[in-house]
XYZ file of C-alpha atoms in Angstrom:
245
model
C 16.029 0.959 -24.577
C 12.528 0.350 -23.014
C 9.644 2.595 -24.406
C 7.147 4.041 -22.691
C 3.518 2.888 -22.674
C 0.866 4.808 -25.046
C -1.860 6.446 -24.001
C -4.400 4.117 -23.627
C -2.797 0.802 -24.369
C -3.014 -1.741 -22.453
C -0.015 -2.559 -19.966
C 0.698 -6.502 -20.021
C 2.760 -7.454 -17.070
C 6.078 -7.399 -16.941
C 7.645 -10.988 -18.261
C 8.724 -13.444 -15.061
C 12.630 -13.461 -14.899
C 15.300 -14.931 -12.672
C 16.355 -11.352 -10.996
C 19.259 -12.405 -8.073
C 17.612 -10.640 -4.857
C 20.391 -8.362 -4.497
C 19.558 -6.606 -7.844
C 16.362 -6.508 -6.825
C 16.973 -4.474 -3.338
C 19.094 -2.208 -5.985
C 16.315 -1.742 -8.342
C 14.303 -0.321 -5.968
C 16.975 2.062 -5.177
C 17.282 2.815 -8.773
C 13.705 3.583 -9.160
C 13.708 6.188 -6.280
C 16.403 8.039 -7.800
C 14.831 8.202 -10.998
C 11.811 9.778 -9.462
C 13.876 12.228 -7.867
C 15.548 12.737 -11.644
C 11.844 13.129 -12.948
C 10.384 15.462 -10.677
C 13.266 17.706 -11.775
C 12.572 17.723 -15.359
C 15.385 15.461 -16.291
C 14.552 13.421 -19.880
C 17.861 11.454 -19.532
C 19.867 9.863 -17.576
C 23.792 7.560 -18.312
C 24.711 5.098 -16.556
C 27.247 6.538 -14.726
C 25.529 9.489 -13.282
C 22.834 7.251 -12.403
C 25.467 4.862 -10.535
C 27.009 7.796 -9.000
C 23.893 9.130 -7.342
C 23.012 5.379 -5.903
C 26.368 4.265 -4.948
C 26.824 1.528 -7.068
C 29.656 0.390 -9.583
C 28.453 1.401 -13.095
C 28.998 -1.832 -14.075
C 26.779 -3.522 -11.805
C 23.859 -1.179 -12.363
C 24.163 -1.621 -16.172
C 24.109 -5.606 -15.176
C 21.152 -5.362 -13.268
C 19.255 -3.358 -15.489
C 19.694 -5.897 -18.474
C 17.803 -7.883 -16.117
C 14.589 -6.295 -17.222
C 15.596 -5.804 -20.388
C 16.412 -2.317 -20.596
C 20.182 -1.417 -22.187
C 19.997 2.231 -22.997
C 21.691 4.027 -25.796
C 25.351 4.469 -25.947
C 25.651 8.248 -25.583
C 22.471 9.282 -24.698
C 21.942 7.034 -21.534
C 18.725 5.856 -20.313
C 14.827 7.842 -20.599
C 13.919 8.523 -17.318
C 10.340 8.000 -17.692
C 10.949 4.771 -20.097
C 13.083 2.945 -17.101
C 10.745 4.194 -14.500
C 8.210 2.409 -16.103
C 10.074 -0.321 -16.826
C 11.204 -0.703 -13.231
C 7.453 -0.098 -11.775
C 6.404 -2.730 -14.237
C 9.268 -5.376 -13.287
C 8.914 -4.398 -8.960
C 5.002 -4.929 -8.930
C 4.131 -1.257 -8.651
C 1.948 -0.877 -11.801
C -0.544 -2.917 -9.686
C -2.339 -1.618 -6.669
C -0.424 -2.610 -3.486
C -2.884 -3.056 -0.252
C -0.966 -2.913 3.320
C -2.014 -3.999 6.500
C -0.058 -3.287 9.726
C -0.379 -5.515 12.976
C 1.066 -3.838 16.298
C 0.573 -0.487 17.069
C 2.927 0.476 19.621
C 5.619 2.837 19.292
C 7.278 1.297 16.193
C 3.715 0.484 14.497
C 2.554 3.693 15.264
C 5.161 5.822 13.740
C 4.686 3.331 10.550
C 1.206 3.850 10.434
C 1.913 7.481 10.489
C 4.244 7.155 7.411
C 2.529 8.972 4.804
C 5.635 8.312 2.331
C 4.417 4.734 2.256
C 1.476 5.209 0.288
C 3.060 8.089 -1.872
C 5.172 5.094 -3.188
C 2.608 2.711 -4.110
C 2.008 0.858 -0.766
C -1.091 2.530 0.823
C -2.032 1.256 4.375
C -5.461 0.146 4.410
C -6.013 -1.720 7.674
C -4.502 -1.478 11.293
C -4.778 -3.776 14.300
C -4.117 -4.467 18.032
C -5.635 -6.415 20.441
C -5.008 -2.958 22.690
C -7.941 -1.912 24.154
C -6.939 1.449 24.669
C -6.006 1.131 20.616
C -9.077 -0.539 19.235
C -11.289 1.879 17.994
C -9.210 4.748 17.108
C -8.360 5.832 14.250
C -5.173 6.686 12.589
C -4.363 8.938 9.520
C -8.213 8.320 8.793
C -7.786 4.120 9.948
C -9.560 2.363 12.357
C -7.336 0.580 14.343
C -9.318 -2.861 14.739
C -9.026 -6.624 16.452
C -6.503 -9.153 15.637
C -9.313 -11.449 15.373
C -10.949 -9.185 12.232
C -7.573 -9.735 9.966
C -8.793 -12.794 7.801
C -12.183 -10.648 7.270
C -11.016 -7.736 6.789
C -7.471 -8.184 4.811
C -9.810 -10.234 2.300
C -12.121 -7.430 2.497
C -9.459 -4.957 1.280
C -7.598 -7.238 -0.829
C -4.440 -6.615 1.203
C -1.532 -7.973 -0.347
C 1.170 -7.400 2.155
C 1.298 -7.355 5.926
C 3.300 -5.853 8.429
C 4.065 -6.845 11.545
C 5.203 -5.249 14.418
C 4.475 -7.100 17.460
C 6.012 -8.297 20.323
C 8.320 -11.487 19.425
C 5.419 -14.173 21.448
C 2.519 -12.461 19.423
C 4.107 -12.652 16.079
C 3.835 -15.732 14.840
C -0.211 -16.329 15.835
C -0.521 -13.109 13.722
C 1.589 -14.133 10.349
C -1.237 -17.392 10.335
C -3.948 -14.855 10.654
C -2.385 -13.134 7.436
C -1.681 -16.149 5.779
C -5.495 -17.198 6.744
C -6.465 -14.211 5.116
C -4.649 -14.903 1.996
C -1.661 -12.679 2.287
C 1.389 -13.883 0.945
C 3.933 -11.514 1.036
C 5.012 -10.537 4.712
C 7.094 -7.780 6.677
C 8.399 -8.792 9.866
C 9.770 -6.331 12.241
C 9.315 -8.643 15.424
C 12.745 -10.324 16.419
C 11.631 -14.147 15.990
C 11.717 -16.201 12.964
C 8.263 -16.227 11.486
C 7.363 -20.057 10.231
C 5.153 -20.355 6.993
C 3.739 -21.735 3.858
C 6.483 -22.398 1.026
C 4.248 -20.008 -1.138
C 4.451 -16.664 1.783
C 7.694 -14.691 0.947
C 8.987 -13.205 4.710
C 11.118 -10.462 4.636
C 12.882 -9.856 8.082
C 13.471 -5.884 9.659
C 15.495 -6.582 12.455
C 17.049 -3.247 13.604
C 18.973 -4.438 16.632
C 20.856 -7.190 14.050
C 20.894 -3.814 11.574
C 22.635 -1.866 14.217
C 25.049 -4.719 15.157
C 26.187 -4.562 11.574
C 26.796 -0.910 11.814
C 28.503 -1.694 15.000
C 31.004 -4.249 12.936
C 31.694 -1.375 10.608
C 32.671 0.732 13.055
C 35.099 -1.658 14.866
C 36.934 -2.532 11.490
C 37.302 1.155 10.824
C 38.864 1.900 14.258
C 40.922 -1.530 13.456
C 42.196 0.176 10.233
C 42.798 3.139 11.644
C 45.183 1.543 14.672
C 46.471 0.046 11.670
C 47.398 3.176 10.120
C 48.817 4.748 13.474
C 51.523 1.641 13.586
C 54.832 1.352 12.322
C 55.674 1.633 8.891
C 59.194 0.505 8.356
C 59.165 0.220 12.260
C 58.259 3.866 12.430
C 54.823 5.297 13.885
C 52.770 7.359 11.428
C 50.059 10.131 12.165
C 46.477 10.118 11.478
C 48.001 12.002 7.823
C 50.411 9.155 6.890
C 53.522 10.898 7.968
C 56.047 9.777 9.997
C 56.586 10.980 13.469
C 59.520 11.658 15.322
């Protein structure tokens, strides 16, 4: 089991390990559970209740928790605060995340109104447009400012991740201004394949693609269910599995 830090010591970083992405995505979802688990008192958590309230096999959760080292205690389960810790050390969070958010039209402006993201450890910083009617406001307390200002600014502010959320033709001219500005870890909601650096990690939002998913998932359940409705031993069945007449 991991231990929490003491008081005062100093927190080395959390060791470099081969973590498969997947896991990754899923230790994030671990780690907002656990905070839920925390804020209501709870000193423990097993595996199973922990897999139960994320959706995920108990198995695989144990699995991807011995990827940063933590095992628990057969029994007793896992500390809460220990693994949140642990998982805050391994996802970056124990360092101070700077955001900066490019495109503020409907999309960007409801993300720049986000408060939750800087309750979780991502605080945005900086805001742009090339919007004339945008430029100059302010936001949640932000100036909204010129594309042109990102390299001075996101170096200014030590931003370590940018958004974008631009129009598809705009995007690309504004992931070189991030990676001008030293950025190298990127959020991409515009629908166009950003091209960079080997050393920029792009992650891609694409919520039409998202909702075409969905929209597969919905087709194979109407499949099964047409499935269900056919013969079985060349007799029709209800919606309940029983056979009609």
């Amino acid at each position: 089991m991991t231990k929490p830090p003491h008081a005062g010591s100093a927190d080395p970083p959390a060791p470099l390990r081969s973590i498969p992405e997947a896991s990754v995505a899923r230790l994030a979802v671990y780690l907002r559970k656990l905070g839920e688990l925390a804020e209501e008192g709870a000193d423990t958590v097993s595996s199973d209740e922990l897999a139960a309230a994320t959706g995920v096999n108990p198995a695989k959760l144990r699995k991807d928790l011995s990827y940063i080292g933590s095992y628990g205690i057969r029994g007793v389960g896992y500390e809460v605060a220990a693994l949140v810790h642990q998982l805050e050390r391994t996802l970056g969070l124990n360092h101070r995340q700077a955001v900066a958010l490019v495109g503020i039209g409907n999309l960007g402006h409801a993300l720049a109104g986000y408060v939750g993201f800087g309750g979780r450890g991502f605080p945005v910083t900086a805001l742009f447009d090339v919007d004339p009617d945008l430029v100059g406001i302010h936001i949640n307390g932000i100036l909204v400012e010129h594309v042109r200002a990102i390299p001075e600014v996101c170096a200014e502010r030590g931003v370590t991740i940018g958004m974008i959320a631009t129009p598809a033709q705009a995007a690309q001219g504004v992931c070189d201004l991030f990676v001008e500005a030293g950025v190298r870890c990127i959020l991409n909601f515009a629908p166009v394949v950003l091209q960079v650096p080997d050393e920029v990690e792009v992650r891609k939002v694409d919520l039409a693609v998202e909702l075409q998913i969905l929209a597969f998932h919905v087709a194979r359940k109407h499949v099964a269910a047409a499935e269900q409705a056919t013969a079985v031993n060349g007799h029709p069945v209800n919606g309940a599995g029983r056979l009609l007449s």
